[in-house]
C-alpha cells in the first residue's frame, strides 16, 4: 500500500466531525435517508401494447352520389331475326324528354323497322322521331322522373265539366281588327303570301329564340294559320273532348292578336289552365303579336 502523507489538522478535524454526525444520524434512524439507499435502476416504462383498430369503412351509397342507373336493355342483345319483334314491344310505352321549357311526356306510337326510327307523340300532340339510343334514354328518364310527375299530376287533376256550355267562337273579322286598311295592306305586301315562312325567319334572325322555343311557337301558330285550332291534350290537365281554341278559322298577323290572347285566357279559365307555363297559347300568341308590330315598322322591308 503506498505511503500516504499524514492528515493535516484540518482534515483530522473534518473527519472526526463527519464521524460524529453520522453516529448521531444513525442513532436517530436517519442514516438511510441521509446516506441514501442505492436507488434501484429504474425500469424503463414499457409502452402499453395497443391494438391497432381498423376503422369500419364509412357506409356510402352510390345512389346518393350518382344518379340511379336503371337497366337499359340493348337491342343488340336480341337475335337479328327477333329484333323487330322485340322492338315492337315498345310501342305504347311512355317516355320523357327535357326541352328548354321543361320536361315533356309522350308515348311511342310506331316503329319504322326499315330505318329503325321510333315515332313519339307528346301529350301536347307534337311528334318526334327517336333513334334507338334516344328511345332508351327517354324510357329511363320517364321511369326516373316522368312517372312520378305524371302520378302527382293525376292526383291533383282539376275537375272540368265533361260537357262545357262555353263556346270558343271566333269574334274576329275584317271590321273587328284594330288595324287600318293601310296597315293590313302593309302586312300583306311584306309577307308576300308566305306568312309562316316570314314568321320563321323573324324567330330565327330578328327575335332570336332557342330551337325548341321556335319549334313550339311555329307548331302552335301553324295550327291557327291552317284553321286546325289548338287543343290541350295533356292526360293530366287536358281539355274536355271537342274543346278547341279557334278551330275552323284561319288566324294571321292581320287579325286582332290582343283579342285572341284574351279569348285564349277565357278558354283556359273555362276548360282548364295551361300547366306548361304559357306554351299552349299565351307565349305563341305573344310572339305573333310582336311579329305583327314588327311588320308594321316602316323601316322593315322584306326581300
Coordinates of C-alpha atoms in Angstrom, one line a residue:
X1 CA 0.0 0.0 0.0
X2 CA 1.5 3.3 -1.0
X3 CA 2.6 5.6 1.9
X4 CA 0.1 8.5 2.2
X5 CA 1.1 11.8 3.7
X6 CA -0.2 12.5 7.2
X7 CA -3.5 14.3 7.5
X8 CA -3.4 17.9 8.4
X9 CA -5.0 19.2 11.5
X10 CA -8.0 20.5 9.4
X11 CA -8.5 17.1 7.7
X12 CA -8.4 15.2 11.0
X13 CA -11.0 17.7 12.5
X14 CA -13.2 17.3 9.4
X15 CA -13.1 13.5 9.5
X16 CA -13.9 13.5 13.2
X17 CA -16.9 15.8 12.6
X18 CA -18.3 13.6 9.8
X19 CA -17.9 10.5 12.0
X20 CA -19.8 12.2 14.9
X21 CA -22.5 13.4 12.6
X22 CA -23.0 10.0 11.0
X23 CA -23.2 8.4 14.5
X24 CA -25.8 11.0 15.5
X25 CA -27.9 10.4 12.4
X26 CA -27.6 6.7 12.8
X27 CA -29.0 6.9 16.4
X28 CA -32.0 8.8 15.0
X29 CA -32.6 6.2 12.3
X30 CA -31.9 8.6 9.6
X31 CA -28.8 7.2 8.1
X32 CA -30.6 5.6 5.2
X33 CA -32.3 8.9 4.4
X34 CA -29.1 10.9 4.8
X35 CA -26.7 8.4 3.1
X36 CA -29.5 7.1 0.9
X37 CA -30.0 3.6 -0.2
X38 CA -28.8 2.7 -3.6
X39 CA -31.7 3.6 -5.8
X40 CA -32.6 0.6 -7.9
X41 CA -32.1 1.1 -11.5
X42 CA -35.3 2.4 -12.9
X43 CA -37.1 0.1 -15.2
X44 CA -37.9 2.0 -18.3
X45 CA -41.6 2.3 -18.8
X46 CA -42.7 -0.1 -21.2
X47 CA -45.2 1.2 -23.8
X48 CA -48.5 -0.3 -23.3
X49 CA -49.3 -2.6 -26.2
X50 CA -52.0 -1.0 -28.3
X51 CA -54.1 -2.9 -30.6
X52 CA -54.5 -1.2 -33.9
X53 CA -58.1 -0.9 -34.7
X54 CA -59.0 -0.7 -38.3
X55 CA -62.0 1.7 -38.5
X56 CA -65.0 0.3 -40.3
X57 CA -65.4 1.9 -43.7
X58 CA -68.0 4.6 -43.8
X59 CA -71.1 3.3 -45.3
X60 CA -71.8 5.1 -48.5
X61 CA -74.4 4.5 -51.1
X62 CA -73.7 5.1 -54.7
X63 CA -77.3 6.0 -55.0
X64 CA -76.5 9.2 -53.1
X65 CA -73.5 10.2 -55.1
X66 CA -74.6 9.2 -58.5
X67 CA -77.9 9.1 -60.4
X68 CA -79.9 5.9 -60.4
X69 CA -78.6 3.5 -63.0
X70 CA -81.6 1.5 -64.3
X71 CA -81.3 -1.5 -66.5
X72 CA -81.1 -0.4 -70.1
X73 CA -81.8 -3.3 -72.5
X74 CA -79.8 -3.2 -75.7
X75 CA -81.4 -4.2 -78.9
X76 CA -78.1 -5.8 -79.9
X77 CA -78.8 -8.4 -77.2
X78 CA -81.6 -9.8 -79.4
X79 CA -81.0 -12.2 -82.2
X80 CA -81.2 -10.5 -85.6
X81 CA -84.3 -12.2 -86.7
X82 CA -86.0 -11.3 -83.4
X83 CA -85.1 -7.7 -83.1
X84 CA -88.0 -6.3 -85.0
X85 CA -90.5 -8.3 -82.9
X86 CA -88.9 -7.2 -79.6
X87 CA -88.6 -3.6 -80.7
X88 CA -92.3 -3.6 -81.4
X89 CA -93.0 -4.1 -77.7
X90 CA -92.0 -0.5 -77.0
X91 CA -95.0 0.8 -79.0
X92 CA -97.3 2.2 -76.4
X93 CA -94.5 2.8 -73.8
X94 CA -94.4 6.2 -72.0
X95 CA -91.3 8.3 -72.5
X96 CA -90.0 11.7 -71.2
X97 CA -87.6 14.3 -72.7
X98 CA -86.3 17.6 -71.5
X99 CA -86.6 20.7 -73.6
X100 CA -85.7 24.4 -72.8
X101 CA -89.2 24.9 -71.4
X102 CA -89.2 21.8 -69.2
X103 CA -89.9 18.1 -69.4
X104 CA -92.5 16.7 -71.9
X105 CA -94.1 13.3 -71.7
X106 CA -95.1 11.3 -74.6
X107 CA -95.9 7.8 -76.0
X108 CA -94.2 5.6 -78.5
X109 CA -96.8 5.2 -81.3
X110 CA -95.0 3.4 -84.1
X111 CA -91.7 1.8 -85.2
X112 CA -90.2 2.1 -88.6
X113 CA -88.3 -1.2 -88.9
X114 CA -86.6 -0.2 -92.1
X115 CA -85.0 3.0 -90.8
X116 CA -85.1 1.9 -87.1
X117 CA -87.0 5.1 -86.1
X118 CA -89.5 5.3 -83.2
X119 CA -92.3 7.8 -83.5
X120 CA -93.1 9.7 -80.3
X121 CA -96.3 11.6 -79.9
X122 CA -96.1 14.0 -76.9
X123 CA -99.1 14.8 -74.7
X124 CA -99.4 18.2 -76.4
X125 CA -99.8 16.4 -79.8
X126 CA -96.3 17.3 -81.1
X127 CA -94.4 14.4 -82.8
X128 CA -90.8 13.5 -83.0
X129 CA -88.7 10.5 -84.2
X130 CA -86.2 8.8 -81.9
X131 CA -83.2 6.7 -82.7
X132 CA -83.0 3.6 -80.5
X133 CA -80.4 5.3 -78.3
X134 CA -82.7 8.3 -77.8
X135 CA -85.6 5.9 -77.1
X136 CA -83.7 4.1 -74.3
X137 CA -82.7 7.5 -72.7
X138 CA -86.3 8.6 -72.9
X139 CA -87.6 5.4 -71.3
X140 CA -85.2 5.7 -68.4
X141 CA -85.9 9.3 -67.8
X142 CA -89.6 8.5 -67.7
X143 CA -89.1 5.8 -65.1
X144 CA -86.8 8.0 -63.0
X145 CA -88.7 11.3 -63.1
X146 CA -91.6 11.3 -65.5
X147 CA -93.6 8.6 -63.9
X148 CA -93.7 10.4 -60.5
X149 CA -94.6 13.7 -62.2
X150 CA -97.5 12.1 -64.1
X151 CA -98.8 10.3 -60.9
X152 CA -98.7 13.6 -59.0
X153 CA -100.5 15.4 -61.8
X154 CA -103.3 12.9 -61.9
X155 CA -103.8 13.0 -58.2
X156 CA -104.1 16.8 -58.4
X157 CA -106.1 17.0 -61.6
X158 CA -108.5 19.8 -61.8
X159 CA -112.0 18.6 -62.5
X160 CA -113.5 20.0 -65.6
X161 CA -117.1 19.6 -66.7
X162 CA -117.4 16.8 -69.3
X163 CA -119.7 19.0 -71.4
X164 CA -119.0 22.7 -71.2
X165 CA -121.5 25.2 -72.4
X166 CA -118.7 27.6 -73.1
X167 CA -118.1 28.0 -76.9
X168 CA -114.8 29.5 -78.1
X169 CA -116.3 31.3 -81.1
X170 CA -114.0 33.5 -83.2
X171 CA -115.3 37.1 -82.8
X172 CA -112.8 38.3 -85.4
X173 CA -113.4 39.6 -88.8
X174 CA -112.0 42.3 -91.1
X175 CA -114.1 45.0 -89.4
X176 CA -113.2 44.0 -85.8
X177 CA -109.4 44.2 -86.3
X178 CA -107.8 47.3 -84.8
X179 CA -105.6 47.6 -87.8
X180 CA -106.5 50.1 -90.5
X181 CA -106.9 49.0 -94.1
X182 CA -103.5 50.6 -94.9
X183 CA -101.8 48.6 -92.1
X184 CA -103.3 45.4 -93.3
X185 CA -102.1 46.1 -96.8
X186 CA -98.6 46.8 -95.5
X187 CA -98.5 43.4 -93.7
X188 CA -99.9 41.6 -96.8
X189 CA -97.3 43.2 -99.1
X190 CA -94.4 42.4 -96.8
X191 CA -95.5 38.8 -96.2
X192 CA -95.9 38.1 -100.0
X193 CA -98.2 35.2 -99.3
X194 CA -95.7 33.4 -97.1
X195 CA -96.8 34.2 -93.6
X196 CA -95.3 31.1 -91.9
X197 CA -92.1 31.4 -93.8
X198 CA -91.6 35.0 -92.8
X199 CA -92.6 34.3 -89.3
X200 CA -90.0 31.6 -89.0
X201 CA -87.3 34.0 -90.4
X202 CA -88.4 36.5 -87.8
X203 CA -87.9 34.0 -85.0
X204 CA -84.6 32.9 -86.5
X205 CA -82.9 36.2 -87.4
X206 CA -84.7 39.0 -85.5
X207 CA -86.4 37.8 -82.3
X208 CA -83.9 35.0 -81.9
X209 CA -85.1 32.2 -79.6
X210 CA -83.9 28.7 -78.9
X211 CA -84.6 25.8 -81.4
X212 CA -87.2 24.2 -79.1
X213 CA -88.8 27.5 -78.4
X214 CA -89.1 28.3 -82.1
X215 CA -90.3 24.8 -82.9
X216 CA -93.1 25.0 -80.3
X217 CA -94.2 28.5 -81.3
X218 CA -94.3 27.6 -85.0
X219 CA -96.2 24.4 -84.3
X220 CA -99.0 26.3 -82.4
X221 CA -99.2 29.2 -84.9
X222 CA -99.3 26.8 -87.8
X223 CA -102.3 25.2 -86.3
X224 CA -104.0 28.5 -86.1
X225 CA -102.9 29.6 -89.6
X226 CA -104.4 26.4 -91.1
X227 CA -107.6 26.6 -89.2
X228 CA -107.0 23.4 -87.2
X229 CA -107.4 25.2 -83.8
X230 CA -105.5 24.3 -80.7
X231 CA -106.5 21.7 -78.1
X232 CA -104.9 21.0 -74.7
X233 CA -104.2 17.2 -74.9
X234 CA -102.5 16.7 -71.6
X235 CA -103.6 13.5 -70.0
X236 CA -103.5 15.1 -66.6
X237 CA -104.9 18.5 -67.3
X238 CA -106.3 18.3 -70.8
X239 CA -109.5 20.0 -72.0
X240 CA -112.7 18.1 -72.5
X241 CA -113.4 16.3 -75.8
X242 CA -114.3 18.6 -78.6
X243 CA -112.9 21.8 -77.0
X244 CA -110.6 23.7 -79.3
X245 CA -109.3 27.2 -79.4
X246 CA -110.3 28.9 -82.7
X247 CA -111.0 25.8 -84.7
X248 CA -112.3 26.3 -88.2
X249 CA -110.9 29.9 -88.6
X250 CA -107.6 30.8 -90.1
X251 CA -105.6 33.2 -88.0
X252 CA -102.9 35.5 -89.2
X253 CA -100.9 38.7 -88.4
X254 CA -103.7 40.9 -89.8
X255 CA -106.1 39.9 -87.0
X256 CA -106.7 41.3 -83.5
X257 CA -104.0 39.3 -81.7
X258 CA -104.6 41.0 -78.4
X259 CA -108.3 40.0 -78.5
X260 CA -107.1 36.5 -79.3
X261 CA -104.9 36.4 -76.2
X262 CA -108.0 37.4 -74.1
X263 CA -110.0 34.7 -75.7
X264 CA -107.3 32.1 -75.1
X265 CA -107.3 33.1 -71.4
X266 CA -111.0 32.7 -71.3
X267 CA -110.7 29.2 -72.7
X268 CA -108.2 28.2 -70.0
X269 CA -110.4 29.6 -67.3
X270 CA -113.3 27.5 -68.5
X271 CA -111.7 24.3 -69.6
X272 CA -108.5 24.1 -67.5
X273 CA -105.4 26.3 -67.3
X274 CA -102.2 25.5 -69.2
X275 CA -99.7 23.8 -66.9
X276 CA -96.9 24.3 -69.4
X277 CA -96.1 27.9 -68.4
X278 CA -97.8 29.5 -71.3
X279 CA -96.6 27.4 -74.1
X280 CA -100.1 26.3 -75.1
X281 CA -101.4 29.7 -76.2
X282 CA -100.0 32.7 -74.3
X283 CA -96.4 32.5 -75.5
X284 CA -97.1 31.7 -79.2
X285 CA -99.7 34.5 -79.4
X286 CA -97.4 36.9 -77.8
X287 CA -94.8 36.1 -80.5
X288 CA -97.4 36.5 -83.2
X289 CA -98.3 40.0 -81.9
X290 CA -94.6 41.0 -81.8
X291 CA -94.3 39.8 -85.4
X292 CA -97.3 41.9 -86.3
X293 CA -95.8 45.0 -84.9
X294 CA -92.5 44.3 -86.5
X295 CA -94.2 44.0 -89.9
X296 CA -95.7 47.5 -89.4
X297 CA -92.4 49.2 -88.8
X298 CA -91.8 51.4 -91.8
X299 CA -88.1 50.6 -92.0
X300 CA -88.6 46.9 -92.2
X301 CA -88.6 45.7 -95.8
X302 CA -88.8 42.0 -96.7
X303 CA -86.9 41.0 -99.8

